[in-house]
Amino acid sequence: MTENKFNKQLISFLSKSVSPYHCITESKKILKKAGFKELKEKDKWTLKDGESYYVTKNSSSLIAFVYIKGMENKGYRITGAHTDSPCLKLKPVQDMIKDSYVQLATEVYGGPVLSTWFDRDLSIAGKICYTTNKDEIKTTLIDFKEPVAIIPNLAIHLSRSEKNKEVGKQKELPPVLFQSSGKEDFNKLLKNEISKSGIKNIKKIMDHELFLYDTQKPSISGLKKEFITGGKLDNLLSCFAGLQAICNGNKKASSILVLNDHEEVGNTSNVGAQGPFLLSVLERISKTREDLWRSFDNSMIISSDNAHGVHPNYSEKFDPSHKPLLNSGPVIKYNANQRYASNCETTSIFKMACDKVKVPYQSFVMRSDMPCGTTIGPTASAKTGIKAIDIGVPTFGMHSIRETAGIKDCYLMYKAILSFNNIEVLPI
Ligand code: CO
């Protein structure tokens, strides 16, 4: 796949993946097009040698794999990324009317840069559960697409004495939805929106998992068009690179892609990296438990999640010898306290995979006097016992509503993961 074609598809993927559910919907489309077959978690699986499959959980996590019989001797090339991004989530009860404005009650999901959520054209997307006239509970995805909500800033004239104060999560974040006419019913609005997609048989809206997102589309930016800006680059960039890599692999090695929800809130859920999803799939594709455990020593996990590129206005925030640059290749992340899973064996394997396809790489370690973030890497590695590495595309403004990355880096990341996926036997 050429870099141009890759970036075109990347922008389309970023634009459509407005919630973890929509990210999985788009991922399924890519996998289906590449010949992957869907499995259901509740069914009995009969797998064919050389075929490719995927299975989803809660419509927000997914595992795709290339099944190769007897792979316990060669192990798995596993890539992990996460489908969720820090944002504002709607609370269950929506009955907020203040000064005649209908507002949305919101809860903060993960750790967004809250100041970036003001004065944006926001929309709503996510999953809804409803009952039918036959008393079945159905789920559907919803995306309002258009800007429908805004969190207006307070005028500077009214906030002169309050500069640089922390954003009040309860008081300041409810967006304005519309001006009240006195008889508003949020669930009725949802019902109307769902029926636009052709679903008619809705008895009652039961509940929802809805998120706000910025409707501004991703752009190629910078005078020399070197940057890509957009929402949720953390971690849709890695999801897309991983998807393309598993679809375009040589299928000689058994590659696996794990896309987990709930990384931004600590991985602990039935669909997060702390849950049993990956281990259960590995167990189901192994003939015996002995084969399963044998395969682990021959396997490796790449945890791909965005990294920090050195910001020219704040370069003192970086360790002087570890300042990743945008457009200079994947960043290998190190942390002595296992906040990142990299060790010298896994970094050597990854560097070799990069060297093979002439992909440059860089290293990142946090300043020694600053706390370090984490990823699904250490969790997935601890859960399975499979060795792992943490890598990522360098970005500016991680967790801002709009992040910036180098336009070359996602393609370089794809090439690096593809080269890793094509390793038949680990060289160690
Ligand atoms: Co992330």
mmCIF file of N, CA, C and O and ligand atoms in Angstrom, residues 82 84 234-235 263-264 305-306 374-375 398-399, ligand 1:
data_model
loop_
_atom_site.group_PDB
_atom_site.id
_atom_site.type_symbol
_atom_site.label_atom_id
_atom_site.label_comp_id
_atom_site.label_asym_id
_atom_site.label_seq_id
_atom_site.Cartn_x
_atom_site.Cartn_y
_atom_site.Cartn_z
ATOM 1 N N HIS A 82 -5.700 0.843 21.633
ATOM 2 C CA HIS A 82 -6.986 1.051 22.313
ATOM 3 C C HIS A 82 -7.935 1.908 21.488
ATOM 4 O O HIS A 82 -7.510 2.779 20.725
ATOM 5 N N ASP A 84 -10.606 3.692 22.796
ATOM 6 C CA ASP A 84 -11.235 4.817 23.501
ATOM 7 C C ASP A 84 -10.304 6.022 23.560
ATOM 8 O O ASP A 84 -9.088 5.883 23.416
ATOM 9 N N ASP A 234 -4.861 9.771 19.512
ATOM 10 C CA ASP A 234 -4.591 8.788 20.569
ATOM 11 C C ASP A 234 -5.908 8.062 20.835
ATOM 12 O O ASP A 234 -6.793 8.618 21.469
ATOM 13 N N ASN A 235 -6.161 6.877 20.305
ATOM 14 C CA ASN A 235 -5.127 6.040 19.758
ATOM 15 C C ASN A 235 -5.595 5.445 18.424
ATOM 16 O O ASN A 235 -5.232 4.331 18.069
ATOM 17 N N GLU A 263 -8.851 1.754 27.897
ATOM 18 C CA GLU A 263 -7.449 2.002 28.304
ATOM 19 C C GLU A 263 -7.327 3.298 29.079
ATOM 20 O O GLU A 263 -6.587 3.400 30.052
ATOM 21 N N GLU A 264 -8.079 4.295 28.635
ATOM 22 C CA GLU A 264 -7.948 5.632 29.234
ATOM 23 C C GLU A 264 -8.477 5.686 30.662
ATOM 24 O O GLU A 264 -8.301 6.684 31.347
ATOM 25 N N ASP A 305 0.771 2.834 21.105
ATOM 26 C CA ASP A 305 -0.029 3.926 21.674
ATOM 27 C C ASP A 305 0.805 5.197 21.513
ATOM 28 O O ASP A 305 2.022 5.159 21.692
ATOM 29 N N ASN A 306 0.151 6.294 21.206
ATOM 30 C CA ASN A 306 0.909 7.503 20.869
ATOM 31 C C ASN A 306 1.911 7.904 21.951
ATOM 32 O O ASN A 306 1.685 7.662 23.139
ATOM 33 N N THR A 374 0.947 5.295 31.239
ATOM 34 C CA THR A 374 1.083 3.882 30.896
ATOM 35 C C THR A 374 0.155 3.538 29.740
ATOM 36 O O THR A 374 -0.506 4.433 29.192
ATOM 37 N N THR A 375 0.130 2.263 29.348
ATOM 38 C CA THR A 375 -0.637 1.823 28.173
ATOM 39 C C THR A 375 -1.226 0.440 28.461
ATOM 40 O O THR A 375 -1.119 -0.046 29.581
ATOM 41 N N MET A 398 -1.169 15.531 23.468
ATOM 42 C CA MET A 398 -1.915 14.311 23.780
ATOM 43 C C MET A 398 -3.078 14.609 24.741
ATOM 44 O O MET A 398 -2.899 15.321 25.718
ATOM 45 N N HIS A 399 -4.230 14.078 24.413
ATOM 46 C CA HIS A 399 -5.485 14.218 25.185
ATOM 47 C C HIS A 399 -6.164 15.578 25.003
ATOM 48 O O HIS A 399 -7.152 15.861 25.674
HETATM 49 CO CO CO B 1 -3.417 6.301 24.442
#
